[in-house]
C-alpha cells in the first residue's frame, strides 16, 4: 500500500539521503512525492547544490600558513 507523504516528511528524507542510505520504501515514497510536488523537487535540487558546495569546500587545501602575503602580524 502506498502511503501519501507530506512535504515535511519528504524534506526529512531528502536531508537523510545525503548522509545515509534510504530504505527501498523510503526511496520509492520520496520519488513518488517528488514526481507530484514541484516545490519539493525545487527543495531537493537546493539540497543537492548545498551538499555539492559543502563537499567542494571540504576538499579545498588549507591556506599556506607560511604565505607572507597576509597582513596579519
XYZ file of N, CA, C and O in Angstrom:
292
model
N 0.831 -1.182 0.000
C 0.000 0.000 0.000
C 0.877 1.248 0.000
O 1.840 1.334 0.749
N 0.553 2.196 -0.851
C 1.309 3.442 -0.941
C 0.775 4.432 0.087
O -0.420 4.722 0.124
N 1.675 4.916 0.913
C 1.315 5.915 1.908
C 1.624 7.287 1.322
O 2.730 7.534 0.848
N 0.641 8.182 1.361
C 0.840 9.528 0.839
C 1.766 10.280 1.782
O 1.534 10.334 2.989
N 2.814 10.831 1.239
C 3.808 11.527 2.040
C 3.551 13.030 2.006
O 3.275 13.591 0.947
N 3.665 13.649 3.154
C 3.545 15.097 3.250
C 4.914 15.716 2.958
O 5.951 15.051 3.068
N 4.930 16.983 2.614
C 6.175 17.671 2.261
C 7.182 17.660 3.409
O 8.380 17.546 3.175
N 6.717 17.745 4.631
C 7.628 17.745 5.778
C 8.420 16.434 5.838
O 9.626 16.432 6.060
N 7.745 15.326 5.631
C 8.416 14.021 5.635
C 9.344 13.900 4.428
O 10.450 13.362 4.529
N 8.922 14.408 3.286
C 9.774 14.364 2.093
C 11.052 15.159 2.329
O 12.148 14.702 1.974
N 10.942 16.308 2.958
C 12.112 17.134 3.257
C 13.055 16.403 4.202
O 14.275 16.428 4.037
N 12.504 15.719 5.190
C 13.326 14.949 6.121
C 14.100 13.862 5.379
O 15.289 13.661 5.602
N 13.430 13.183 4.450
C 14.092 12.131 3.687
C 15.132 12.690 2.727
O 16.178 12.068 2.504
N 14.864 13.860 2.149
C 15.853 14.489 1.265
C 17.137 14.768 2.032
O 18.240 14.540 1.524
N 16.997 15.243 3.237
C 18.160 15.526 4.071
C 18.843 14.233 4.496
O 20.075 14.114 4.437
N 18.069 13.270 4.909
C 18.610 11.990 5.378
C 19.417 11.286 4.290
O 20.474 10.717 4.565
N 18.946 11.355 3.052
C 19.614 10.615 1.980
C 21.006 11.158 1.660
O 21.822 10.478 1.049
N 21.300 12.370 2.105
C 22.628 12.922 1.878
C 23.663 12.303 2.810
O 24.859 12.345 2.531
N 23.206 11.728 3.920
C 24.118 11.164 4.913
C 23.985 9.657 5.088
O 24.868 9.038 5.662
N 22.892 9.093 4.634
C 22.652 7.666 4.852
C 21.873 7.099 3.667
O 21.293 7.845 2.879
N 21.850 5.796 3.586
C 21.085 5.128 2.537
C 19.642 4.980 2.991
O 19.380 4.516 4.099
N 18.730 5.395 2.140
C 17.315 5.238 2.443
C 16.886 3.807 2.163
O 17.438 3.136 1.282
N 15.876 3.368 2.890
C 15.319 2.044 2.613
C 14.605 2.080 1.264
O 14.315 3.153 0.727
N 14.314 0.912 0.746
C 13.613 0.832 -0.532
C 12.272 1.567 -0.458
O 11.919 2.323 -1.359
N 11.538 1.377 0.626
C 10.251 2.044 0.794
C 10.390 3.548 0.866
O 9.584 4.291 0.289
N 11.425 4.029 1.575
C 11.662 5.476 1.674
C 12.011 6.053 0.312
O 11.500 7.117 -0.072
N 12.872 5.361 -0.423
C 13.258 5.850 -1.757
C 12.050 5.912 -2.683
O 11.854 6.892 -3.414
N 11.234 4.877 -2.660
C 10.057 4.828 -3.519
C 9.078 5.945 -3.145
O 8.576 6.656 -4.014
N 8.814 6.097 -1.860
C 7.878 7.128 -1.404
C 8.372 8.522 -1.761
O 7.597 9.376 -2.202
N 9.664 8.767 -1.564
C 10.225 10.077 -1.888
C 10.144 10.336 -3.387
O 9.735 11.417 -3.814
N 10.518 9.348 -4.174
C 10.458 9.522 -5.632
C 9.029 9.798 -6.096
O 8.791 10.651 -6.945
N 8.078 9.085 -5.521
C 6.668 9.284 -5.861
C 6.238 10.705 -5.496
O 5.594 11.396 -6.292
N 6.610 11.154 -4.314
C 6.247 12.501 -3.876
C 6.895 13.555 -4.780
O 6.242 14.518 -5.189
N 8.178 13.368 -5.081
C 8.875 14.344 -5.930
C 8.262 14.406 -7.327
O 8.286 15.465 -7.968
N 7.706 13.302 -7.781
C 7.053 13.295 -9.084
C 5.791 14.143 -9.116
O 5.378 14.607 -10.177
N 5.209 14.356 -7.950
C 3.960 15.124 -7.887
C 4.127 16.534 -7.333
O 3.263 17.380 -7.540
N 5.209 16.815 -6.621
C 5.326 18.082 -5.894
C 6.474 18.927 -6.439
O 7.653 18.641 -6.202
N 6.123 19.970 -7.128
C 7.116 20.857 -7.738
C 7.974 21.555 -6.680
O 9.183 21.695 -6.839
N 7.353 21.982 -5.582
C 8.093 22.686 -4.531
C 9.161 21.772 -3.926
O 10.285 22.213 -3.660
N 8.837 20.520 -3.710
C 9.810 19.583 -3.150
C 10.900 19.238 -4.156
O 12.043 19.013 -3.768
N 10.584 19.205 -5.441
C 11.632 18.991 -6.451
C 12.634 20.139 -6.391
O 13.850 19.933 -6.466
N 12.132 21.355 -6.241
C 12.994 22.531 -6.135
C 13.850 22.440 -4.860
O 15.053 22.689 -4.892
N 13.226 22.072 -3.756
C 13.932 21.913 -2.488
C 15.012 20.842 -2.611
O 16.139 21.021 -2.134
N 14.704 19.743 -3.256
C 15.656 18.650 -3.441
C 16.865 19.118 -4.253
O 18.006 18.782 -3.926
N 16.621 19.913 -5.281
C 17.727 20.449 -6.083
C 18.605 21.364 -5.231
O 19.835 21.351 -5.365
N 17.990 22.138 -4.345
C 18.765 23.010 -3.461
C 19.595 22.193 -2.470
O 20.752 22.527 -2.208
N 19.013 21.127 -1.918
C 19.771 20.243 -1.036
C 20.992 19.695 -1.761
O 22.102 19.681 -1.214
N 20.804 19.237 -2.997
C 21.917 18.680 -3.774
C 23.001 19.728 -4.018
O 24.189 19.445 -3.870
N 22.597 20.946 -4.364
C 23.549 22.019 -4.621
C 24.354 22.350 -3.364
O 25.584 22.470 -3.408
N 23.670 22.477 -2.233
C 24.366 22.769 -0.977
C 25.307 21.639 -0.574
O 26.420 21.881 -0.080
N 24.882 20.412 -0.798
C 25.720 19.258 -0.458
C 26.983 19.246 -1.320
O 28.089 19.016 -0.812
N 26.836 19.519 -2.604
C 27.994 19.560 -3.501
C 28.935 20.702 -3.122
O 30.153 20.536 -3.114
N 28.379 21.865 -2.806
C 29.208 23.009 -2.424
C 29.962 22.711 -1.132
O 31.148 23.044 -1.010
N 29.297 22.086 -0.185
C 29.962 21.724 1.063
C 31.084 20.737 0.851
O 32.144 20.828 1.471
N 30.874 19.788 -0.034
C 31.912 18.802 -0.337
C 33.115 19.478 -0.990
O 34.254 19.166 -0.670
N 32.867 20.412 -1.882
C 33.974 21.128 -2.538
C 34.737 21.973 -1.529
O 35.958 22.093 -1.594
N 34.011 22.588 -0.598
C 34.643 23.403 0.435
C 35.554 22.536 1.303
O 36.652 22.928 1.649
N 35.093 21.341 1.658
C 35.900 20.428 2.467
C 37.113 19.923 1.716
O 38.140 19.605 2.329
N 37.027 19.839 0.390
C 38.130 19.314 -0.418
C 39.235 20.337 -0.659
O 40.325 19.973 -1.077
N 38.957 21.634 -0.402
C 39.969 22.654 -0.652
C 41.122 22.492 0.324
O 40.914 22.280 1.512
N 42.356 22.602 -0.180
C 43.501 22.508 0.724
C 43.547 23.741 1.635
O 43.095 24.826 1.245
N 44.059 23.581 2.840
C 44.151 24.739 3.731
C 45.121 25.768 3.169
O 46.058 25.435 2.434
N 44.901 27.031 3.521
C 45.786 28.098 3.070
C 47.171 27.866 3.647
O 47.324 27.397 4.780
N 48.192 28.189 2.878
C 49.576 28.016 3.315
C 49.870 28.995 4.439
O 49.799 30.206 4.271
N 50.211 28.464 5.606
C 50.471 29.325 6.755
C 51.782 30.083 6.618
O 51.988 31.090 7.261
N 52.648 29.639 5.763
C 53.917 30.320 5.551
C 53.817 31.432 4.526
O 54.788 32.091 4.201
N 52.639 31.677 4.012
C 52.410 32.697 2.999
C 52.580 34.073 3.620
O 51.903 34.442 4.570
N 53.476 34.894 3.086
C 53.744 36.223 3.631
C 52.843 37.297 3.028
O 53.061 38.468 3.299
N 51.880 36.925 2.222
C 51.006 37.927 1.615
C 49.957 38.399 2.574
O 49.251 39.361 2.319
N 49.814 37.751 3.708
C 48.823 38.111 4.700
C 49.253 39.360 5.433
O 50.439 39.597 5.666
N 48.307 40.176 5.845
C 48.626 41.403 6.583
C 48.549 41.167 8.079
O 48.779 42.092 8.840
N 48.247 39.952 8.501
C 48.211 39.654 9.937
C 49.612 39.669 10.522
O 50.545 39.185 9.931
N 49.734 40.220 11.686
C 51.025 40.243 12.386
C 50.834 39.858 13.808
O 49.957 40.061 14.462
